Amino acid sequence: MRKETILITGAGTGFGKNIAFRLAEMGYDVIAGVEVMSQVSALEQEVREKDLEIRLEQLDVTNPKDREKAWGWDIDILVNNAGIKEGGSLVDIPEENLRRQIEVNAIAPMILTKEFARKMVKNKKGRIVFVSSISGLATNPFSGPYAASKFAVEAFANTLRTELREFKVEVATINPGPYLTGFNDREFETWKNWDDDPADRVFDYEKLAFPLPQFDPDELTEPAIAVILGETTAYRNVIPEKMIPMIKEKMAALWEMETDEKLGKRHSEVQQSYKAKPGMKA
């Protein structure tokens, strides 16, 4: 029986890379989409060293020409994994950075998915997996733009799930918690590249860090692969599962919040970022 062909975007580093390599080890036909050619060259050497077969393709999801090229590939499963994380308060982050956050994480994967979904509808089969985040379900201070992009992904994915059911196209989300890949800690370094006047900022980002303990990224790979291959029928997949009660509690708390609650006092979640140190392990 033919193994499925799986396209993974953002496969140059982190989750995407780990998942691509593991699926290749399992014998699947993997197309690893990476943003820039320099990543392609580096990965080619690693693929040879591991004696794997992975098709490496430059795929900047925000580039219309790259997306058009990708639509010509014959795939069974699309994994929308590419993403960036812009840290900081909405009141401080420059407009260009805000737009870039939403463009990469929300608009680009929506457009990329569109044509692949149409092909799957025609074929009456296929699977689309969105790598969202727990930040698509609940927010944290200084990650607002990132959360907004993932909330958008959640809305798009769930709508697509209902629309494509009659055509036998599956849609699922993976919602990773904080994992120690460097992704979260780099979020709190993006301010160093802002084109703004630091004196105008409301917050001092030299004093802030990612507030949550982070898990071993190797623990994510196998549960994520189970979602990608359809080995679980759950639509929403929070990983690790032990974070589910906390996320549900934060979502439910929205119904009880008041706008004037403790005005003038720093929120405990903001204070966590002042107390945290980069790279805290769970």
mmCIF file of N, CA, C and O in Angstrom, residues 104-176:
data_model
loop_
_atom_site.group_PDB
_atom_site.id
_atom_site.type_symbol
_atom_site.label_atom_id
_atom_site.label_comp_id
_atom_site.label_asym_id
_atom_site.label_seq_id
_atom_site.Cartn_x
_atom_site.Cartn_y
_atom_site.Cartn_z
ATOM 1 N N VAL A 104 2.229 35.969 8.554
ATOM 2 C CA VAL A 104 2.913 34.672 8.542
ATOM 3 C C VAL A 104 2.061 33.578 9.174
ATOM 4 O O VAL A 104 1.940 32.478 8.639
ATOM 5 N N ASN A 105 1.474 33.871 10.331
ATOM 6 C CA ASN A 105 0.809 32.823 11.111
ATOM 7 C C ASN A 105 -0.630 32.553 10.715
ATOM 8 O O ASN A 105 -1.142 31.466 10.961
ATOM 9 N N ALA A 106 -1.300 33.544 10.123
ATOM 10 C CA ALA A 106 -2.723 33.376 9.841
ATOM 11 C C ALA A 106 -3.062 33.500 8.364
ATOM 12 O O ALA A 106 -3.591 32.567 7.755
ATOM 13 N N ILE A 107 -2.745 34.629 7.760
ATOM 14 C CA ILE A 107 -3.170 34.862 6.377
ATOM 15 C C ILE A 107 -2.480 33.905 5.413
ATOM 16 O O ILE A 107 -3.141 33.281 4.559
ATOM 17 N N ALA A 108 -1.167 33.767 5.521
ATOM 18 C CA ALA A 108 -0.432 32.912 4.583
ATOM 19 C C ALA A 108 -0.891 31.455 4.622
ATOM 20 O O ALA A 108 -1.134 30.855 3.567
ATOM 21 N N PRO A 109 -1.024 30.827 5.810
ATOM 22 C CA PRO A 109 -1.505 29.440 5.805
ATOM 23 C C PRO A 109 -2.934 29.295 5.309
ATOM 24 O O PRO A 109 -3.294 28.271 4.722
ATOM 25 N N MET A 110 -3.765 30.323 5.517
ATOM 26 C CA MET A 110 -5.125 30.271 4.974
ATOM 27 C C MET A 110 -5.092 30.211 3.442
ATOM 28 O O MET A 110 -5.791 29.400 2.822
ATOM 29 N N ILE A 111 -4.255 31.061 2.859
ATOM 30 C CA ILE A 111 -4.166 31.092 1.395
ATOM 31 C C ILE A 111 -3.544 29.799 0.870
ATOM 32 O O ILE A 111 -4.021 29.213 -0.111
ATOM 33 N N LEU A 112 -2.476 29.332 1.521
ATOM 34 C CA LEU A 112 -1.825 28.093 1.093
ATOM 35 C C LEU A 112 -2.807 26.931 1.154
ATOM 36 O O LEU A 112 -2.882 26.108 0.241
ATOM 37 N N THR A 113 -3.591 26.866 2.222
ATOM 38 C CA THR A 113 -4.537 25.771 2.426
ATOM 39 C C THR A 113 -5.629 25.773 1.363
ATOM 40 O O THR A 113 -6.101 24.707 0.936
ATOM 41 N N LYS A 114 -6.034 26.954 0.936
ATOM 42 C CA LYS A 114 -7.187 27.088 0.046
ATOM 43 C C LYS A 114 -7.103 26.175 -1.174
ATOM 44 O O LYS A 114 -8.022 25.390 -1.446
ATOM 45 N N GLU A 115 -6.014 26.239 -1.928
ATOM 46 C CA GLU A 115 -5.910 25.461 -3.159
ATOM 47 C C GLU A 115 -5.706 23.974 -2.891
ATOM 48 O O GLU A 115 -6.204 23.122 -3.625
ATOM 49 N N PHE A 116 -4.965 23.660 -1.834
ATOM 50 C CA PHE A 116 -4.823 22.244 -1.479
ATOM 51 C C PHE A 116 -6.180 21.661 -1.083
ATOM 52 O O PHE A 116 -6.502 20.518 -1.438
ATOM 53 N N ALA A 117 -6.961 22.433 -0.352
ATOM 54 C CA ALA A 117 -8.282 21.955 0.070
ATOM 55 C C ALA A 117 -9.182 21.701 -1.131
ATOM 56 O O ALA A 117 -9.943 20.724 -1.161
ATOM 57 N N ARG A 118 -9.096 22.552 -2.142
ATOM 58 C CA ARG A 118 -9.916 22.375 -3.338
ATOM 59 C C ARG A 118 -9.544 21.069 -4.060
ATOM 60 O O ARG A 118 -10.409 20.364 -4.576
ATOM 61 N N LYS A 119 -8.256 20.752 -4.087
ATOM 62 C CA LYS A 119 -7.821 19.495 -4.704
ATOM 63 C C LYS A 119 -8.316 18.301 -3.887
ATOM 64 O O LYS A 119 -8.725 17.277 -4.446
ATOM 65 N N MET A 120 -8.286 18.422 -2.570
ATOM 66 C CA MET A 120 -8.761 17.341 -1.716
ATOM 67 C C MET A 120 -10.264 17.138 -1.882
ATOM 68 O O MET A 120 -10.754 16.004 -1.878
ATOM 69 N N VAL A 121 -10.992 18.234 -2.008
ATOM 70 C CA VAL A 121 -12.440 18.148 -2.252
ATOM 71 C C VAL A 121 -12.705 17.383 -3.540
ATOM 72 O O VAL A 121 -13.586 16.509 -3.609
ATOM 73 N N LYS A 122 -11.944 17.694 -4.555
ATOM 74 C CA LYS A 122 -12.106 17.023 -5.852
ATOM 75 C C LYS A 122 -11.816 15.529 -5.744
ATOM 76 O O LYS A 122 -12.510 14.695 -6.349
ATOM 77 N N ASN A 123 -10.790 15.190 -4.942
ATOM 78 C CA ASN A 123 -10.386 13.788 -4.786
ATOM 79 C C ASN A 123 -11.208 13.045 -3.746
ATOM 80 O O ASN A 123 -11.070 11.829 -3.588
ATOM 81 N N LYS A 124 -12.020 13.794 -2.985
ATOM 82 C CA LYS A 124 -12.851 13.220 -1.912
ATOM 83 C C LYS A 124 -12.005 12.523 -0.837
ATOM 84 O O LYS A 124 -12.407 11.525 -0.243
ATOM 85 N N LYS A 125 -10.861 13.097 -0.551
ATOM 86 C CA LYS A 125 -10.021 12.582 0.535
ATOM 87 C C LYS A 125 -8.914 13.589 0.818
ATOM 88 O O LYS A 125 -8.567 14.416 -0.038
ATOM 89 N N GLY A 126 -8.367 13.502 2.045
ATOM 90 C CA GLY A 126 -7.265 14.372 2.421
ATOM 91 C C GLY A 126 -7.341 14.722 3.898
ATOM 92 O O GLY A 126 -8.369 14.513 4.564
ATOM 93 N N ARG A 127 -6.250 15.249 4.411
ATOM 94 C CA ARG A 127 -6.208 15.665 5.819
ATOM 95 C C ARG A 127 -5.416 16.972 5.905
ATOM 96 O O ARG A 127 -4.340 17.096 5.319
ATOM 97 N N ILE A 128 -5.952 17.911 6.652
ATOM 98 C CA ILE A 128 -5.302 19.200 6.869
ATOM 99 C C ILE A 128 -5.123 19.383 8.369
ATOM 100 O O ILE A 128 -6.095 19.309 9.137
ATOM 101 N N VAL A 129 -3.885 19.603 8.777
ATOM 102 C CA VAL A 129 -3.577 19.762 10.197
ATOM 103 C C VAL A 129 -2.965 21.148 10.411
ATOM 104 O O VAL A 129 -1.995 21.513 9.737
ATOM 105 N N PHE A 130 -3.539 21.881 11.327
ATOM 106 C CA PHE A 130 -3.009 23.190 11.691
ATOM 107 C C PHE A 130 -2.257 23.071 13.017
ATOM 108 O O PHE A 130 -2.844 22.647 14.021
ATOM 109 N N VAL A 131 -0.979 23.441 13.014
ATOM 110 C CA VAL A 131 -0.248 23.522 14.274
ATOM 111 C C VAL A 131 -0.568 24.887 14.870
ATOM 112 O O VAL A 131 0.007 25.904 14.490
ATOM 113 N N SER A 132 -1.526 24.887 15.772
ATOM 114 C CA SER A 132 -1.946 26.104 16.447
ATOM 115 C C SER A 132 -1.098 26.260 17.702
ATOM 116 O O SER A 132 0.128 26.163 17.638
ATOM 117 N N SER A 133 -1.707 26.463 18.827
ATOM 118 C CA SER A 133 -0.985 26.660 20.086
ATOM 119 C C SER A 133 -2.005 26.715 21.208
ATOM 120 O O SER A 133 -3.192 26.984 20.978
ATOM 121 N N ILE A 134 -1.535 26.520 22.441
ATOM 122 C CA ILE A 134 -2.427 26.808 23.560
ATOM 123 C C ILE A 134 -2.739 28.304 23.571
ATOM 124 O O ILE A 134 -3.751 28.736 24.131
ATOM 125 N N SER A 135 -1.879 29.102 22.909
ATOM 126 C CA SER A 135 -2.128 30.548 22.798
ATOM 127 C C SER A 135 -3.265 30.847 21.841
ATOM 128 O O SER A 135 -3.697 32.003 21.748
ATOM 129 N N GLY A 136 -3.760 29.839 21.127
ATOM 130 C CA GLY A 136 -4.954 30.012 20.318
ATOM 131 C C GLY A 136 -6.219 29.769 21.111
ATOM 132 O O GLY A 136 -7.334 29.949 20.599
ATOM 133 N N LEU A 137 -6.041 29.375 22.390
ATOM 134 C CA LEU A 137 -7.178 29.075 23.255
ATOM 135 C C LEU A 137 -7.230 30.004 24.465
ATOM 136 O O LEU A 137 -8.303 30.275 24.999
ATOM 137 N N ALA A 138 -6.061 30.466 24.900
ATOM 138 C CA ALA A 138 -5.983 31.347 26.065
ATOM 139 C C ALA A 138 -4.759 32.253 25.902
ATOM 140 O O ALA A 138 -3.752 31.838 25.327
ATOM 141 N N THR A 139 -4.848 33.467 26.412
ATOM 142 C CA THR A 139 -3.783 34.444 26.188
ATOM 143 C C THR A 139 -2.852 34.582 27.380
ATOM 144 O O THR A 139 -3.205 34.220 28.512
ATOM 145 N N ASN A 140 -1.667 35.129 27.100
ATOM 146 C CA ASN A 140 -0.713 35.509 28.126
ATOM 147 C C ASN A 140 -0.195 36.912 27.806
ATOM 148 O O ASN A 140 -0.100 37.280 26.633
ATOM 149 N N PRO A 141 0.140 37.703 28.817
ATOM 150 C CA PRO A 141 0.693 39.024 28.550
ATOM 151 C C PRO A 141 1.946 38.947 27.687
ATOM 152 O O PRO A 141 2.730 37.992 27.789
ATOM 153 N N PHE A 142 2.108 39.937 26.826
ATOM 154 C CA PHE A 142 3.267 40.096 25.952
ATOM 155 C C PHE A 142 3.330 39.054 24.835
ATOM 156 O O PHE A 142 4.335 38.943 24.149
ATOM 157 N N SER A 143 2.255 38.308 24.664
ATOM 158 C CA SER A 143 2.125 37.392 23.529
ATOM 159 C C SER A 143 0.812 37.642 22.789
ATOM 160 O O SER A 143 0.319 36.766 22.081
ATOM 161 N N GLY A 144 0.263 38.831 22.942
ATOM 162 C CA GLY A 144 -1.044 39.142 22.372
ATOM 163 C C GLY A 144 -1.123 38.998 20.865
ATOM 164 O O GLY A 144 -2.043 38.352 20.350
ATOM 165 N N PRO A 145 -0.184 39.580 20.102
ATOM 166 C CA PRO A 145 -0.251 39.444 18.647
ATOM 167 C C PRO A 145 -0.120 37.993 18.191
ATOM 168 O O PRO A 145 -0.792 37.567 17.252
ATOM 169 N N TYR A 146 0.754 37.226 18.857
ATOM 170 C CA TYR A 146 0.899 35.806 18.523
ATOM 171 C C TYR A 146 -0.404 35.067 18.803
ATOM 172 O O TYR A 146 -0.892 34.289 17.976
ATOM 173 N N ALA A 147 -0.987 35.342 19.987
ATOM 174 C CA ALA A 147 -2.260 34.700 20.333
ATOM 175 C C ALA A 147 -3.341 35.082 19.334
ATOM 176 O O ALA A 147 -4.143 34.239 18.918
ATOM 177 N N ALA A 148 -3.367 36.341 18.923
ATOM 178 C CA ALA A 148 -4.367 36.783 17.948
ATOM 179 C C ALA A 148 -4.245 35.999 16.654
ATOM 180 O O ALA A 148 -5.243 35.593 16.053
ATOM 181 N N SER A 149 -3.009 35.761 16.223
ATOM 182 C CA SER A 149 -2.798 35.001 14.987
ATOM 183 C C SER A 149 -3.276 33.567 15.143
ATOM 184 O O SER A 149 -3.837 32.985 14.212
ATOM 185 N N LYS A 150 -3.076 32.993 16.317
ATOM 186 C CA LYS A 150 -3.492 31.607 16.546
ATOM 187 C C LYS A 150 -4.997 31.493 16.797
ATOM 188 O O LYS A 150 -5.613 30.488 16.437
ATOM 189 N N PHE A 151 -5.602 32.511 17.394
ATOM 190 C CA PHE A 151 -7.059 32.533 17.501
ATOM 191 C C PHE A 151 -7.673 32.555 16.107
ATOM 192 O O PHE A 151 -8.703 31.912 15.853
ATOM 193 N N ALA A 152 -7.051 33.293 15.196
ATOM 194 C CA ALA A 152 -7.531 33.330 13.812
ATOM 195 C C ALA A 152 -7.415 31.956 13.167
ATOM 196 O O ALA A 152 -8.322 31.506 12.457
ATOM 197 N N VAL A 153 -6.296 31.274 13.406
ATOM 198 C CA VAL A 153 -6.108 29.926 12.877
ATOM 199 C C VAL A 153 -7.184 28.984 13.417
ATOM 200 O O VAL A 153 -7.738 28.162 12.680
ATOM 201 N N GLU A 154 -7.491 29.115 14.708
ATOM 202 C CA GLU A 154 -8.521 28.265 15.315
ATOM 203 C C GLU A 154 -9.872 28.469 14.629
ATOM 204 O O GLU A 154 -10.587 27.510 14.332
ATOM 205 N N ALA A 155 -10.217 29.722 14.382
ATOM 206 C CA ALA A 155 -11.497 30.014 13.742
ATOM 207 C C ALA A 155 -11.537 29.457 12.324
ATOM 208 O O ALA A 155 -12.536 28.864 11.900
ATOM 209 N N PHE A 156 -10.454 29.637 11.608
ATOM 210 C CA PHE A 156 -10.381 29.155 10.229
ATOM 211 C C PHE A 156 -10.454 27.632 10.185
ATOM 212 O O PHE A 156 -11.198 27.050 9.379
ATOM 213 N N ALA A 157 -9.694 26.972 11.056
ATOM 214 C CA ALA A 157 -9.641 25.508 11.056
ATOM 215 C C ALA A 157 -10.993 24.902 11.398
ATOM 216 O O ALA A 157 -11.452 23.957 10.742
ATOM 217 N N ASN A 158 -11.660 25.439 12.414
ATOM 218 C CA ASN A 158 -12.940 24.868 12.830
ATOM 219 C C ASN A 158 -14.014 25.096 11.770
ATOM 220 O O ASN A 158 -14.858 24.227 11.516
ATOM 221 N N THR A 159 -13.981 26.261 11.134
ATOM 222 C CA THR A 159 -14.934 26.519 10.055
ATOM 223 C C THR A 159 -14.689 25.565 8.887
ATOM 224 O O THR A 159 -15.630 24.993 8.327
ATOM 225 N N LEU A 160 -13.422 25.393 8.541
ATOM 226 C CA LEU A 160 -13.070 24.501 7.439
ATOM 227 C C LEU A 160 -13.488 23.064 7.748
ATOM 228 O O LEU A 160 -13.941 22.329 6.862
ATOM 229 N N ARG A 161 -13.356 22.678 9.014
ATOM 230 C CA ARG A 161 -13.751 21.320 9.427
ATOM 231 C C ARG A 161 -15.216 21.062 9.098
ATOM 232 O O ARG A 161 -15.575 20.005 8.567
ATOM 233 N N THR A 162 -16.065 22.029 9.422
ATOM 234 C CA THR A 162 -17.498 21.832 9.170
ATOM 235 C C THR A 162 -17.812 21.889 7.672
ATOM 236 O O THR A 162 -18.679 21.158 7.193
ATOM 237 N N GLU A 163 -17.115 22.731 6.941
ATOM 238 C CA GLU A 163 -17.405 22.901 5.520
ATOM 239 C C GLU A 163 -16.968 21.708 4.675
ATOM 240 O O GLU A 163 -17.608 21.373 3.677
ATOM 241 N N LEU A 164 -15.859 21.077 5.067
ATOM 242 C CA LEU A 164 -15.279 20.033 4.218
ATOM 243 C C LEU A 164 -15.677 18.619 4.601
ATOM 244 O O LEU A 164 -15.288 17.661 3.937
ATOM 245 N N ARG A 165 -16.467 18.481 5.648
ATOM 246 C CA ARG A 165 -16.829 17.141 6.115
ATOM 247 C C ARG A 165 -17.513 16.321 5.025
ATOM 248 O O ARG A 165 -17.218 15.146 4.843
ATOM 249 N N GLU A 166 -18.429 16.924 4.295
ATOM 250 C CA GLU A 166 -19.175 16.172 3.287
ATOM 251 C C GLU A 166 -18.297 15.682 2.142
ATOM 252 O O GLU A 166 -18.681 14.784 1.402
ATOM 253 N N PHE A 167 -17.096 16.268 2.026
ATOM 254 C CA PHE A 167 -16.173 15.865 0.960
ATOM 255 C C PHE A 167 -15.090 14.903 1.454
ATOM 256 O O PHE A 167 -14.111 14.644 0.753
ATOM 257 N N LYS A 168 -15.264 14.413 2.677
ATOM 258 C CA LYS A 168 -14.357 13.431 3.275
ATOM 259 C C LYS A 168 -12.942 13.982 3.485
ATOM 260 O O LYS A 168 -11.958 13.235 3.385
ATOM 261 N N VAL A 169 -12.852 15.267 3.755
ATOM 262 C CA VAL A 169 -11.573 15.899 4.075
ATOM 263 C C VAL A 169 -11.537 16.168 5.577
ATOM 264 O O VAL A 169 -12.399 16.862 6.106
ATOM 265 N N GLU A 170 -10.542 15.606 6.256
ATOM 266 C CA GLU A 170 -10.407 15.771 7.705
ATOM 267 C C GLU A 170 -9.615 17.039 8.021
ATOM 268 O O GLU A 170 -8.662 17.377 7.321
ATOM 269 N N VAL A 171 -10.000 17.689 9.101
ATOM 270 C CA VAL A 171 -9.268 18.856 9.598
ATOM 271 C C VAL A 171 -9.064 18.675 11.096
ATOM 272 O O VAL A 171 -9.986 18.284 11.818
ATOM 273 N N ALA A 172 -7.850 18.948 11.564
ATOM 274 C CA ALA A 172 -7.539 18.822 12.991
ATOM 275 C C ALA A 172 -6.535 19.897 13.386
ATOM 276 O O ALA A 172 -5.853 20.483 12.536
ATOM 277 N N THR A 173 -6.469 20.163 14.687
ATOM 278 C CA THR A 173 -5.472 21.100 15.200
ATOM 279 C C THR A 173 -4.581 20.408 16.218
ATOM 280 O O THR A 173 -5.007 19.497 16.933
ATOM 281 N N ILE A 174 -3.341 20.879 16.258
ATOM 282 C CA ILE A 174 -2.399 20.510 17.310
ATOM 283 C C ILE A 174 -2.129 21.789 18.092
ATOM 284 O O ILE A 174 -1.793 22.823 17.510
ATOM 285 N N ASN A 175 -2.293 21.718 19.407
ATOM 286 C CA ASN A 175 -2.112 22.894 20.253
ATOM 287 C C ASN A 175 -0.977 22.653 21.249
ATOM 288 O O ASN A 175 -1.219 22.259 22.396
ATOM 289 N N PRO A 176 0.264 22.883 20.816
ATOM 290 C CA PRO A 176 1.382 22.649 21.740
ATOM 291 C C PRO A 176 1.390 23.654 22.883
ATOM 292 O O PRO A 176 1.054 24.833 22.717
#
